Coordinates of C-alpha atoms in Angstrom, one line a residue:
X1 CA -110.7 122.0 125.7
X2 CA -110.1 125.4 126.3
X3 CA -112.3 126.9 129.1
X4 CA -112.6 130.7 130.1
X5 CA -114.5 132.0 133.2
X6 CA -115.6 135.6 133.8
X7 CA -115.7 136.8 137.4
X8 CA -116.2 139.5 139.5
X9 CA -117.6 141.6 142.9
X10 CA -121.3 142.2 143.0
X11 CA -122.4 145.0 141.1
X12 CA -119.5 145.4 138.7
X13 CA -121.8 144.6 135.8
X14 CA -120.9 141.1 134.7
X15 CA -124.2 140.7 132.9
X16 CA -123.8 143.9 131.2
X17 CA -120.0 143.0 130.2
X18 CA -121.4 140.0 128.4
X19 CA -123.8 141.7 126.7
X20 CA -121.4 144.5 125.4
X21 CA -118.8 141.9 124.6
X22 CA -121.2 140.2 122.2
X23 CA -122.9 143.2 120.6
X24 CA -126.1 143.0 122.3
X25 CA -125.6 146.3 124.1
X26 CA -123.7 149.6 123.4
X27 CA -121.8 151.0 126.1
X28 CA -122.7 154.3 127.1
X29 CA -120.1 155.5 129.8
X30 CA -118.1 154.4 132.7
X31 CA -115.2 151.7 132.3
X32 CA -114.6 148.0 132.3
X33 CA -112.3 145.9 134.3
X34 CA -111.0 142.5 133.1
X35 CA -109.5 139.6 135.1
X36 CA -108.0 137.4 132.5
X37 CA -105.1 134.7 132.9
X38 CA -104.1 131.1 133.1
X39 CA -104.2 130.7 136.8
X40 CA -106.1 132.8 139.4
X41 CA -106.0 135.5 136.6
X42 CA -104.2 139.0 136.3
X43 CA -106.2 141.7 137.9
X44 CA -106.0 144.4 135.3
X45 CA -106.8 148.1 136.6
X46 CA -106.6 151.4 134.8
X47 CA -106.4 150.0 131.5
X48 CA -106.9 152.1 128.2
X49 CA -110.0 151.3 125.8
X50 CA -107.6 150.0 123.4
X51 CA -106.1 147.4 125.6
X52 CA -109.5 146.4 127.3
X53 CA -110.5 146.0 123.7
X54 CA -107.7 143.8 123.0
X55 CA -108.0 141.4 126.1
X56 CA -111.6 141.0 125.6
X57 CA -111.1 140.0 121.9
X58 CA -108.3 137.6 123.3
X59 CA -111.0 135.7 125.0
X60 CA -113.6 135.9 122.1
X61 CA -111.2 134.8 119.5
X62 CA -109.3 132.1 121.3
X63 CA -113.0 130.3 120.7
X64 CA -113.3 128.3 123.9
X65 CA -115.2 124.8 123.8
X66 CA -116.9 126.0 127.5
X67 CA -117.7 129.2 129.1
X68 CA -118.2 128.7 132.6
X69 CA -119.7 131.2 134.9
X70 CA -119.5 131.6 138.8
X71 CA -122.3 131.2 141.2
X72 CA -124.5 134.3 141.4
X73 CA -122.6 136.1 138.7
X74 CA -125.4 138.6 137.9
X75 CA -125.8 140.2 141.5
X76 CA -123.1 138.8 144.0
X77 CA -123.7 136.2 146.9
X78 CA -126.2 137.9 147.6
X79 CA -127.9 141.4 148.0
X80 CA -131.0 142.2 150.0
X81 CA -133.8 142.1 149.3
X82 CA -132.8 139.3 146.8
X83 CA -136.3 139.6 145.6
X84 CA -135.5 142.8 144.1
X85 CA -133.2 141.0 142.0
X86 CA -134.4 137.7 141.1
X87 CA -134.9 136.9 137.6
X88 CA -138.5 135.9 137.1
X89 CA -138.3 132.1 136.0
X90 CA -134.8 132.9 134.6
X91 CA -136.3 134.5 131.5
X92 CA -133.5 137.1 130.9
X93 CA -130.7 135.1 131.7
X94 CA -132.0 132.2 129.5
X95 CA -132.4 134.4 126.5
X96 CA -128.7 136.1 127.2
X97 CA -126.8 133.0 127.7
X98 CA -129.0 131.3 124.6
X99 CA -127.9 134.1 122.6
X100 CA -124.4 134.3 123.6
X101 CA -123.9 130.3 123.0
X102 CA -125.3 130.5 119.8
X103 CA -123.4 133.6 118.5
X104 CA -120.2 132.4 119.4
X105 CA -120.7 128.8 119.0
X106 CA -119.8 127.8 122.5
X107 CA -121.2 125.8 125.4
X108 CA -122.1 127.7 128.5
X109 CA -122.2 126.7 132.1
X110 CA -124.3 129.7 133.5
X111 CA -122.8 129.7 136.9
X112 CA -125.9 130.6 138.8
X113 CA -128.4 132.9 139.2
X114 CA -131.4 134.1 141.7
X115 CA -134.4 132.5 139.9
X116 CA -137.8 133.5 141.1
X117 CA -140.4 130.8 140.3
X118 CA -143.7 132.8 139.2
X119 CA -145.8 129.7 140.0
X120 CA -144.9 129.2 144.0
X121 CA -143.3 132.8 144.7
X122 CA -140.0 131.1 145.6
X123 CA -136.4 132.2 144.9
X124 CA -133.9 129.4 143.7
X125 CA -130.1 129.4 143.2
X126 CA -130.3 128.2 139.4
X127 CA -127.8 127.3 137.1
X128 CA -128.5 126.6 133.3
X129 CA -126.5 124.7 130.6
X130 CA -126.5 125.8 127.0
X131 CA -124.8 124.1 124.0
X132 CA -123.3 125.4 121.0
X133 CA -126.2 125.8 119.1
X134 CA -128.3 127.7 122.2
X135 CA -130.3 125.0 123.3
X136 CA -130.9 124.5 127.0
X137 CA -129.6 121.2 128.0
X138 CA -129.8 121.2 131.6
X139 CA -130.8 123.5 134.6
X140 CA -130.1 122.7 138.2
X141 CA -131.4 124.1 141.4
X142 CA -128.8 124.3 144.2
X143 CA -129.8 121.7 146.8
X144 CA -127.2 122.6 149.8
X145 CA -127.8 126.2 150.8
X146 CA -125.2 127.6 152.8
X147 CA -126.8 128.3 156.0
X148 CA -123.9 130.0 157.9
X149 CA -124.5 132.7 155.2
X150 CA -128.4 132.5 155.8
X151 CA -129.0 131.3 152.4
X152 CA -131.5 128.9 153.6
X153 CA -133.5 131.9 155.0
X154 CA -133.8 133.4 151.4
X155 CA -133.8 131.0 148.9
X156 CA -135.4 127.8 148.5
X157 CA -133.4 124.4 147.9
X158 CA -133.4 122.0 145.1
X159 CA -134.1 118.3 145.7
X160 CA -132.7 116.7 142.3
X161 CA -128.9 116.2 141.3
X162 CA -127.9 117.3 137.8
X163 CA -126.4 115.2 134.9
X164 CA -126.4 115.7 131.4
X165 CA -124.3 114.9 128.2
X166 CA -122.5 117.8 126.3
X167 CA -120.8 116.6 123.1
X168 CA -120.5 113.1 124.0
X169 CA -118.9 113.9 127.5
X170 CA -121.0 112.7 130.5
X171 CA -121.1 115.7 132.7
X172 CA -122.5 116.7 136.2
X173 CA -123.3 120.0 138.0
X174 CA -122.9 121.0 141.5
X175 CA -122.9 124.7 143.2
X176 CA -120.6 125.9 145.8
X177 CA -121.3 124.3 149.3
X178 CA -122.8 121.3 147.2
X179 CA -119.0 120.3 147.3
X180 CA -119.0 119.5 151.1
X181 CA -121.5 116.8 150.6
X182 CA -120.0 113.7 149.6
X183 CA -123.0 111.5 149.5
X184 CA -124.9 113.7 147.3
X185 CA -121.9 114.3 145.0
X186 CA -121.7 110.4 144.6
X187 CA -125.2 110.4 143.1
X188 CA -124.4 113.4 141.0
X189 CA -121.4 112.3 139.4
X190 CA -121.8 108.6 139.0
X191 CA -120.1 107.9 135.9
X192 CA -119.6 111.6 134.8
X193 CA -116.3 112.5 133.0
X194 CA -116.7 116.0 134.1
X195 CA -118.3 118.1 137.1
X196 CA -118.7 121.6 136.8
X197 CA -118.8 123.6 140.1
X198 CA -119.8 127.4 140.1
X199 CA -119.2 128.8 143.4
X200 CA -118.7 132.1 145.7
X201 CA -116.2 130.6 148.0
X202 CA -114.8 132.9 150.5
X203 CA -111.1 133.4 150.5
X204 CA -111.1 132.5 154.2
X205 CA -111.6 129.0 153.3
X206 CA -109.5 128.8 150.4
X207 CA -107.7 125.8 151.5
X208 CA -110.9 123.9 152.0
X209 CA -111.7 124.7 148.3
X210 CA -108.3 123.6 146.9
X211 CA -108.3 120.7 149.1
X212 CA -111.9 119.5 148.5
X213 CA -111.7 120.1 144.7
X214 CA -109.0 118.0 144.3
X215 CA -110.2 115.5 146.7
X216 CA -113.5 115.1 144.7
X217 CA -111.2 114.7 141.2
X218 CA -109.5 112.0 142.9
X219 CA -112.6 110.3 144.7
X220 CA -114.6 110.1 141.6
X221 CA -111.8 110.2 139.0
X222 CA -113.5 112.9 137.0
X223 CA -112.2 116.1 136.0
X224 CA -113.5 119.1 138.6
X225 CA -114.0 122.5 136.8
X226 CA -114.5 124.8 139.3
X227 CA -115.3 128.6 138.6
X228 CA -115.4 130.7 141.6
X229 CA -116.5 134.2 142.1
X230 CA -114.0 137.4 143.0
X231 CA -114.7 140.4 145.6
X232 CA -112.8 143.1 146.6
X233 CA -110.7 142.9 150.0
X234 CA -113.3 145.5 151.7
X235 CA -116.3 142.9 151.8
X236 CA -116.5 141.1 155.0
X237 CA -115.9 137.8 153.4
X238 CA -114.1 138.3 150.3
X239 CA -114.2 135.7 147.6
X240 CA -111.3 134.3 145.7

């Protein structure tokens, strides 16, 4: 399987980039920075429009089986007040990801977004999964909120693990801080072949990330596909 991730610091326009890449939106001005590569990516700055177009075309023409986005890929982790950025019932996100999956015949693990539940007024850190036909096959509300970053003061936690089948493969889904909770992951993964893990894991704890992702793969004998966000060095806790 070929897997491609899109990542970048908050506010750079990852959602706009996706819409532009697939022809849903025409760029009016500004520029695009692309992070692309086999391991960790190659940071590309000051590229000409032609070079940018070529790299974006490479991503699309490689026809990946799965497109994986990181945690909070639309707004970053996380601006205040998050209510101003939350997607009401995930409507806009679900529409975009469904269109993208169907147009390019690609499965999408939609990272996560801030979702406003219109019925309760609560905000959740929610991930959506779409198949190649643009059908939503799963959704997951992050269970373990990152209390050191006060995520639990802003978001409501989910309650249920997430398992689903994608093209005959048994899959599980968790988000970032969930990685540290072995008992929860044992319920989530069970007999899964693949664990998808969108994240916004800080570079400060990069070694923890490396060790834990490898450990979970060994512990549960499953492939762990982790897509982490990225941020600039100016951030207090830059991402990797």
